[in-house]
Amino acid sequence: MSESAPDDLATSFRRLIERHGPMPVARYMGESNARYYASRDPLGAAGDFTTAPEISQMFGEMVGLWLADIWTRAGKSENATYVELGPGRGTLASDALRAMASQGLRPEVHLVEGSQALRAVQSGALAGAQFHDTIDSLPEDRPILLAANEFLDALPVRQLVMTERGWRERMVALDEEGGFVFAAGRSPMDDAVPAEQRAAEPGTIIETSAAAAALVDALAERLERQGGAAIFIDYGHLMPRCGSTLQAVKAHEKVGVFDHPGEMDLTAHVDFAMLVEVAKRAGLAIATATQGEWLGAMGIGLRAKALATASPNRAKDVASAHDRLVQPAAMGDLFKVLALTPRDWPRGAGFAEGERRKVKA
């Protein structure tokens, strides 16, 4: 932050707003999450949320097999690197690397992680892993096999709201009692809105994530130059949508987005439609699916049967985890999968023929 931040981030935000006026939603979200992730391990029963890799080893295994299959069909490059963005406790990487090793792939491990608290946990799980603050410092002389699960959803989103006076940026302001409220900014933002959406009804909100777009664009350039593949798995939508999706979670419960800045996980649905367009412009091959469809196509059902047979006392837990990951009413439809590969690399398994499957948005 531009000013010294006291322990209570809410107090800091109030002082900033009092001095300089309302702050953009993107700044509120970005600085809240920076404080949040820097200070804790947010995963598991003792944390605030649970991700797919923590639900079952099967999830990470499917990711590892997907990357290993592409690597194999691309000629088994000896210096391919495994990269993960926001690797949590290292659970996904551990399971993915074990699956890769079963296919003869034992890559060097590079983790993009800004949280020192989580780096300490990851170091214990992944001996020899190398850490990076951003993708900019990743090796540039070898193919990249990249995975990112629930990483994009925590990147800041910019919100624009249609008012009676036209489009304005959605801001965080203070009410008369000093509480945080949403407010429309003063500067016209019509030029920042796609032409087909400019005539929307007052109250309409659209979200964009410049950070997510920039990341995919930079990664696309690397993939085209270095080779490799990338798979993003997150909750979001495959078709353009309106409305605010900003939400907060603390202790596995949804809370208000202004309740505990810096002490809760702030996320927004990923606009995969926008990321597809970014990747298209970069010339990458693109595939999308729901998480449930992709995991099913990758053979998670057979893996679940094998695990249940090997450990009958765990059969119910394995079945429950499988259903949680793939069933439409659980994570299966809400979570989407985006696969990116350079034009001269093989396409990834688990997707229907063509660029995009007809799946629920």
mmCIF file of N, CA and C in Angstrom, residues 71 80 191 204 209 220 283 286 297:
data_model
loop_
_atom_site.group_PDB
_atom_site.id
_atom_site.type_symbol
_atom_site.label_atom_id
_atom_site.label_comp_id
_atom_site.label_asym_id
_atom_site.label_seq_id
_atom_site.Cartn_x
_atom_site.Cartn_y
_atom_site.Cartn_z
ATOM 1 N N TRP A 71 3.422 -34.184 -22.942
ATOM 2 C CA TRP A 71 4.888 -34.267 -22.978
ATOM 3 C C TRP A 71 5.346 -35.484 -23.779
ATOM 4 N N ALA A 80 11.898 -30.415 -19.714
ATOM 5 C CA ALA A 80 10.590 -29.804 -19.437
ATOM 6 C C ALA A 80 10.470 -29.472 -17.952
ATOM 7 N N ASP A 191 -16.051 4.360 -22.604
ATOM 8 C CA ASP A 191 -15.100 3.860 -23.593
ATOM 9 C C ASP A 191 -14.459 2.543 -23.174
ATOM 10 N N THR A 204 -26.655 -2.260 -14.078
ATOM 11 C CA THR A 204 -25.898 -3.375 -14.635
ATOM 12 C C THR A 204 -24.427 -3.265 -14.249
ATOM 13 N N SER A 209 -10.845 -8.535 -15.469
ATOM 14 C CA SER A 209 -9.629 -8.723 -14.689
ATOM 15 C C SER A 209 -8.430 -8.487 -15.593
ATOM 16 N N ALA A 220 1.079 -17.006 -22.843
ATOM 17 C CA ALA A 220 0.922 -17.405 -24.241
ATOM 18 C C ALA A 220 2.199 -17.146 -25.019
ATOM 19 N N GLY A 283 -2.650 -16.745 -30.701
ATOM 20 C CA GLY A 283 -2.463 -17.849 -31.627
ATOM 21 C C GLY A 283 -2.397 -19.227 -31.001
ATOM 22 N N ILE A 286 -6.833 -23.792 -28.098
ATOM 23 C CA ILE A 286 -7.629 -23.611 -26.889
ATOM 24 C C ILE A 286 -8.643 -24.739 -26.771
ATOM 25 N N ALA A 297 -13.620 -37.603 -18.592
ATOM 26 C CA ALA A 297 -12.932 -38.008 -19.821
ATOM 27 C C ALA A 297 -11.505 -38.460 -19.547
#
